[in-house]
XYZ file of C-alpha atoms in Angstrom:
312
model
C 15.413 85.359 56.541
C 14.651 88.150 59.008
C 12.700 91.193 57.927
C 9.992 93.515 59.083
C 6.474 92.661 57.922
C 5.495 94.599 54.804
C 3.267 97.658 55.000
C -0.421 96.910 54.970
C -0.158 93.643 56.899
C -2.709 93.179 59.640
C -1.662 94.138 63.144
C -0.218 91.302 65.202
C -1.626 90.764 68.657
C 1.141 91.186 71.170
C 2.867 89.438 72.740
C 3.885 86.313 70.911
C 4.040 84.744 67.511
C 1.384 84.677 64.820
C 1.184 81.853 62.278
C -0.757 82.799 59.148
C -1.912 79.857 57.037
C -2.758 80.816 53.457
C -5.096 78.120 52.265
C -8.266 77.120 50.443
C -10.741 74.384 51.432
C -10.592 72.941 47.901
C -6.801 72.970 47.313
C -5.173 69.518 46.877
C -1.766 70.624 48.164
C -3.380 72.099 51.284
C -5.280 68.826 51.755
C -2.013 66.891 51.504
C -0.393 69.190 54.083
C -2.989 68.419 56.756
C -0.868 65.769 58.567
C 2.021 68.183 59.065
C -0.169 71.164 59.907
C -2.226 69.186 62.410
C 0.963 68.083 64.154
C 2.340 71.626 64.093
C -0.859 73.168 65.494
C -0.909 70.597 68.285
C 2.712 71.290 69.175
C 2.119 75.051 69.218
C -1.172 75.052 71.125
C -1.265 77.967 73.548
C 1.999 79.428 72.271
C 0.964 81.153 69.043
C -2.033 82.726 67.404
C -2.899 80.610 64.338
C -4.919 82.467 61.707
C -6.218 81.126 58.403
C -6.490 83.306 55.318
C -8.716 81.962 52.546
C -7.178 82.700 49.180
C -10.101 81.778 46.877
C -8.303 79.350 44.604
C -11.400 79.133 42.398
C -12.417 82.772 42.103
C -15.642 84.315 40.861
C -13.959 85.994 37.919
C -12.558 82.750 36.487
C -13.852 81.864 33.030
C -15.892 78.648 32.802
C -14.097 75.856 30.897
C -15.147 75.456 27.246
C -15.274 71.668 27.728
C -16.234 70.844 31.344
C -15.741 67.089 30.884
C -12.227 67.501 29.497
C -11.406 70.025 32.220
C -12.619 67.611 34.898
C -10.575 64.746 33.445
C -7.456 66.930 33.364
C -7.993 68.166 36.920
C -8.653 64.652 38.219
C -5.258 63.604 36.823
C -3.681 66.653 38.474
C -5.231 65.755 41.845
C -4.049 62.169 41.404
C -0.512 63.399 40.788
C -0.586 65.685 43.847
C -1.908 62.886 46.050
C 0.797 60.557 44.756
C 3.324 63.010 46.245
C 1.489 63.672 49.511
C -0.044 60.268 50.188
C -3.411 61.903 50.868
C -6.610 60.205 49.731
C -8.207 61.245 46.470
C -11.743 60.623 45.242
C -12.680 57.516 43.323
C -14.388 59.824 40.854
C -14.311 63.615 40.695
C -17.698 64.930 39.595
C -16.407 68.278 38.310
C -13.861 71.026 38.819
C -15.058 73.368 41.563
C -16.909 76.372 40.189
C -16.028 78.616 43.134
C -14.159 78.617 46.444
C -16.373 81.378 47.845
C -19.126 79.233 49.426
C -16.738 76.906 51.267
C -14.541 79.821 52.346
C -17.552 81.733 53.691
C -18.689 78.674 55.642
C -15.160 78.052 56.981
C -14.801 81.693 58.021
C -18.234 81.726 59.674
C -17.316 78.596 61.640
C -14.472 80.480 63.325
C -17.110 82.319 65.352
C -17.896 79.035 67.107
C -14.369 78.327 68.309
C -11.168 76.819 66.960
C -12.167 73.179 67.407
C -15.433 73.578 65.516
C -13.679 75.645 62.825
C -11.050 72.939 62.342
C -13.689 70.247 61.971
C -15.787 72.318 59.556
C -12.772 73.021 57.350
C -11.892 69.339 57.406
C -15.354 68.351 56.187
C -15.144 70.928 53.397
C -11.805 69.494 52.266
C -13.246 65.997 52.352
C -16.156 67.054 50.143
C -13.865 67.095 47.138
C -10.967 64.814 48.108
C -13.055 61.996 49.623
C -16.538 62.384 48.140
C -15.473 63.855 44.795
C -18.272 66.420 45.100
C -16.672 69.837 45.761
C -18.556 72.078 48.176
C -18.743 74.880 45.617
C -22.278 76.081 46.322
C -23.694 77.277 49.613
C -26.179 74.367 49.907
C -23.389 71.841 49.265
C -21.028 73.530 51.726
C -23.650 73.636 54.468
C -24.674 70.038 53.797
C -21.062 68.822 53.955
C -20.641 70.078 57.520
C -23.986 68.967 58.932
C -23.530 66.942 62.105
C -20.098 68.331 63.041
C -19.905 67.942 66.852
C -20.488 71.182 68.699
C -21.620 73.035 65.573
C -24.712 75.252 65.681
C -25.767 74.716 62.066
C -28.386 77.483 61.984
C -25.917 79.982 63.416
C -23.335 78.847 60.858
C -25.738 79.330 57.937
C -26.688 82.796 59.173
C -23.058 83.752 59.619
C -22.037 82.485 56.182
C -24.746 84.709 54.650
C -23.805 87.780 56.690
C -22.142 90.952 55.461
C -19.534 90.685 58.218
C -18.287 87.275 57.084
C -18.363 88.349 53.442
C -16.188 91.335 54.331
C -13.793 89.063 56.232
C -13.376 86.717 53.247
C -12.927 89.701 50.929
C -10.163 90.893 53.258
C -8.579 87.424 53.080
C -8.753 87.543 49.273
C -6.934 90.881 49.268
C -4.341 89.852 51.874
C -3.478 86.705 49.916
C -2.664 88.936 46.954
C -0.060 90.923 48.902
C 2.653 88.261 49.239
C 5.982 89.055 50.855
C 8.826 89.479 48.375
C 10.547 86.323 49.597
C 7.972 84.074 47.879
C 8.138 85.716 44.455
C 11.036 83.381 43.675
C 11.849 80.327 45.779
C 14.372 77.486 45.377
C 13.234 74.082 44.154
C 13.770 70.789 45.915
C 10.058 70.095 46.326
C 7.403 68.893 43.867
C 5.547 72.064 44.901
C 8.113 74.725 45.903
C 5.401 77.339 46.480
C 6.528 80.381 44.498
C 3.794 83.018 44.377
C 1.313 82.671 41.523
C 0.687 85.392 38.979
C -2.836 86.799 38.922
C -4.852 87.998 35.945
C -4.251 91.656 36.839
C -0.462 91.218 36.730
C -0.030 90.860 40.478
C 0.719 87.828 42.614
C -0.917 85.717 45.306
C 0.498 83.194 47.728
C 0.786 79.634 46.473
C -1.143 77.203 48.623
C -0.384 76.315 51.244
C 2.020 78.898 52.613
C 2.801 79.573 56.269
C 3.944 83.012 57.369
C 5.359 82.928 60.902
C 5.830 86.379 62.359
C 6.361 88.597 65.367
C 5.969 92.386 65.431
C 9.591 92.723 64.263
C 10.456 89.706 62.094
C 9.034 86.906 60.014
C 9.791 83.600 58.344
C 7.866 82.258 55.383
C 7.578 78.596 54.374
C 5.783 78.144 51.048
C 4.486 75.078 49.250
C 4.842 71.403 50.135
C 7.451 71.059 52.908
C 8.422 68.559 55.611
C 7.420 69.097 59.225
C 11.004 69.815 60.246
C 11.179 72.897 58.031
C 8.091 74.445 59.627
C 9.299 73.559 63.112
C 12.685 75.160 62.450
C 11.066 78.366 61.176
C 8.893 78.607 64.284
C 11.841 77.911 66.585
C 13.760 80.853 65.142
C 11.048 83.272 66.299
C 9.771 81.649 69.487
C 11.324 80.175 72.632
C 12.058 76.668 71.483
C 10.620 74.330 68.841
C 7.027 73.043 68.853
C 6.299 70.509 71.563
C 6.571 66.965 70.230
C 4.587 65.284 72.981
C 1.279 65.419 71.137
C 1.464 61.946 69.566
C -1.169 59.854 71.259
C -2.245 56.216 71.358
C -4.166 55.513 68.143
C -7.611 55.354 69.780
C -7.015 58.693 71.526
C -5.753 60.325 68.329
C -8.852 59.165 66.461
C -11.109 60.463 69.250
C -9.311 63.806 69.151
C -9.271 64.372 65.399
C -12.361 62.325 64.436
C -11.108 61.879 60.860
C -7.612 60.695 59.946
C -5.908 59.700 56.725
C -3.242 56.993 56.697
C -0.379 59.536 56.707
C -2.029 61.365 59.612
C -2.444 58.177 61.584
C 1.255 57.417 61.310
C 2.320 60.997 62.104
C -0.126 61.826 64.904
C -0.604 58.457 66.597
C 1.930 56.361 68.493
C 1.154 52.682 68.094
C -0.347 50.178 65.646
C -2.621 51.826 63.111
C -5.592 51.826 62.677
C -7.330 51.324 66.032
C -9.921 48.563 66.138
C -12.901 50.907 66.395
C -11.959 53.015 63.347
C -14.539 53.077 60.556
C -12.944 52.703 57.142
C -14.005 54.814 54.151
C -12.398 53.693 50.913
C -11.164 56.334 48.474
C -9.203 56.239 45.249
C -5.872 56.351 47.074
C -6.033 54.645 50.436
C -8.610 54.755 53.212
C -9.923 57.518 55.402
C -10.485 56.458 59.018
C -13.400 57.886 61.009
C -14.250 57.775 64.674
C -17.554 55.882 65.064
C -19.373 59.030 66.193
C -18.005 60.948 63.205
C -18.958 58.122 60.874
C -22.574 58.315 62.062
C -22.878 61.892 60.741
C -20.285 61.977 57.977
C -21.553 62.522 54.397
C -19.326 59.706 53.132
C -21.352 57.292 55.250
C -24.706 58.988 54.656
C -24.421 58.930 50.892
C -22.057 55.993 50.315
C -19.086 56.137 47.940
C -19.479 57.627 44.500
C -19.586 55.029 41.748
C -16.482 54.505 39.654
C -16.600 56.064 36.204
């Protein structure tokens, strides 16, 4: 569908196409979409501006559960169901439901100041805190600990940025933007286990379901909500840019692992071209298939520092 962006949307840098990713570091559907989004970002490198908006899935105003153990058991089953659809790893044991998305979102937003590659790797570690370790990065100490040792990361600068007023204002702006969804996502057709219709909020409004991609130019946009195949995102981009995403980014397995540092099984098959996994990959067992780490990533990764969580 072609339409002008709604009033109040942030200005788009001209020329070109902007891809807005509405996400949360602790969202299971966003975690499961990583293979497709990594491939899409690689194919669009240098052609679009990719911007992440953190939606705060677990907000500060949410009421604490009356029975935390029962809530955790229910949410663990929900994550298991999502990962059954996406093929993404899930934790052997989930310690709790995240209390807040604010700390991880502040850390992810602060990491953007250190460049796209560092920001990608920081966000990946934050996702893995809950979906690999089972220990959601829902406090500032946990979020900062989860990303320690990320290559190229200035950890002291990150901590200072995450505590700054500027980053807090940026995440507040993300929170507000995520609650101004385009009309097209208020009702969406099915055909997916997670079609991505906008979610109602406590104040009677709506926010984007996660993940959602909004692809836009100064004069038109396409929106792709929920859990979708790569081809649907690529087609939406192609309608607004000269040609589809490049599909030459699949690499030999060892090169893909060196590039991404951390790959799930679905990512290995989508992003690498050749037998998977490469011989040097370090295996981390989860509750739903392995995570594969580059040896240098494994040396600093919290899954290897702490060891797997015990089964319940």
